[in-house]
């Protein structure tokens, strides 16, 4: 009898506890843990709200350029995928250069499937007449760095498996159309950071007989502890850059981590390619770091050629934000020359 009387009391307390928990969850769903404009908001209950880079467009046959694209899942358990691009001139009898492209978004946002990224890759593939693989890596904060580095390396290894030396790759667009002696890696902003780190790893680890020919960086996300150039004149943007790294890679060694600041990479001289172009924009907080990256490569005794292009009056990743501008069109032409070994470094 006493057990039966205690049951309603137990249910009452059970209900109260769950009600309080629900109220706490609801309250935390509106309380910010942190916010990094214009990229992301993270709430106390763990909810992540991405503010940009969330739109998607399907792969297609571009009616103007006739570039064909498709999506492929590479590692289902990790949700790692890529969007592949094939120019209309593709033929099994004529092998083409390969571009491995890594999108930006402060490590928190974006994908190969956004309209901006998709449109840009269509333009590059048509202009340069190359095959392209646009990497879809896992995003912070749910998957903090080094996840994006590891994912991009996994995709690179998957790509290289389609070479004659690699053996096992089954994707026909890569097996039938790519000249694996002409592989290039590129990225914008955070994607530029990831691209650098992938090529740096390729200089230290075996990639079979495939070698990366060149690296093309667009306003790369490179940073450091001490202020250089004009960084100190914009404390608001300095705070943004600091917060990006703190929350994207909470277990890093700090702002002079070699993955963020190549000046502190003891293996920089082993960068796994022979040609590098770095684009920077005059009105970008990351400008001086991009220029410093060129100096660091030269100082490291790396046995390659490096060139920087400083675009006057331009802002961060100007070519993606204003793809039809004169500077953007010039950059696209330059990129196409680079991907076809027509870059002049002297």
Phi, psi and omega in degrees: 000318181293325179297320180293324179292328182283340183298313177300324179295319178298316180296324179298311181293323177300317179295317181298316181299315181290327177295316179295321179296318179295320179295320179296317179298316180297319179295316181291338180289346178248359180259123181286136168275312172197162180219134176233101180282141004260030192262311198204150167234136177236128185260164184302328181277004178095354178297134180247127178244112178270131189265340178218168173070029182252349179288154179222148173231148183282160171294157187194178166262113181293122186295334182272307185273343184065020174284132181257139179227156176204159180254146179219137176272128185257318178225092185302322184294334180253000181059039177264128183216184179203158171251127182257145182232137180229122180287161184293340181276358185302136180207143180295343181268353180224103182285143185244157173299158179241130173254124171259114187246137182235116186288160176262193182132028176061023182072354186254332191226171174092169177191168174294348189264359177289156182298322181295312181294316180298316179297320180295315180295323175302316181295316181296313182297319179292317183290318187266346182059057181232161167274145181224147173236118180258118193277132174253100181259164178286146186258147168284159003273349180299326179232082185296157171305142019268022182306314182297324177294314182295318180297316182293324176294319177300317179295319179299316179295322176298316178300313184293340178293349180269356176286167179299325180283330183288319170093297198271352184293140186244002181284114188297324181300325179278315182297322189267342191236351189257135170269104185283005169270357181227071180252131181233149177238140180213157176196156177247140176054239177300327176296329175293321175299313181296318180301315177302314183293327176294315181290326175298318179293324179296336177281346183250335184241157181292134172238036186069220177261004179279134178236140176282130185275321184204162181230126182238111186251135181244108180047056187296145179279087176241140187211181180190170183286314182271140181286139176231163177055231183261014184301318185296343181282353181228073184299331179296313180289329174300317179297321178297312181298320177299314183294325177303310184291319181303317184270335178282329183221071185297340181257018177288174178273001178123192185287345175256020170303136183300336180284342177253325183236093183300343175305333184258014178268111181292346181254017183301327181295346181261013179314131192278045172203175184244354180221135179222135170237132179240119174265135174229161181239137187304321185262026181253132178300337182271000185305307186295330177291322177296319177292323177294326178301317177300314180297321180296319177299315180296320181292331184285351184071023173301136185268069179206183180247133181228143182220139175245148177233118182257111185269113184292138176073003184266160178247175183309133182039052182303328184291333178276326181280330180223071188296341182263001180291162180300315180297321180292319179294321178295320179296320179297318177297317179298316179301316180297319177298316180301316182289348179244022175060033179248013178290135176255118183264346182255000000 
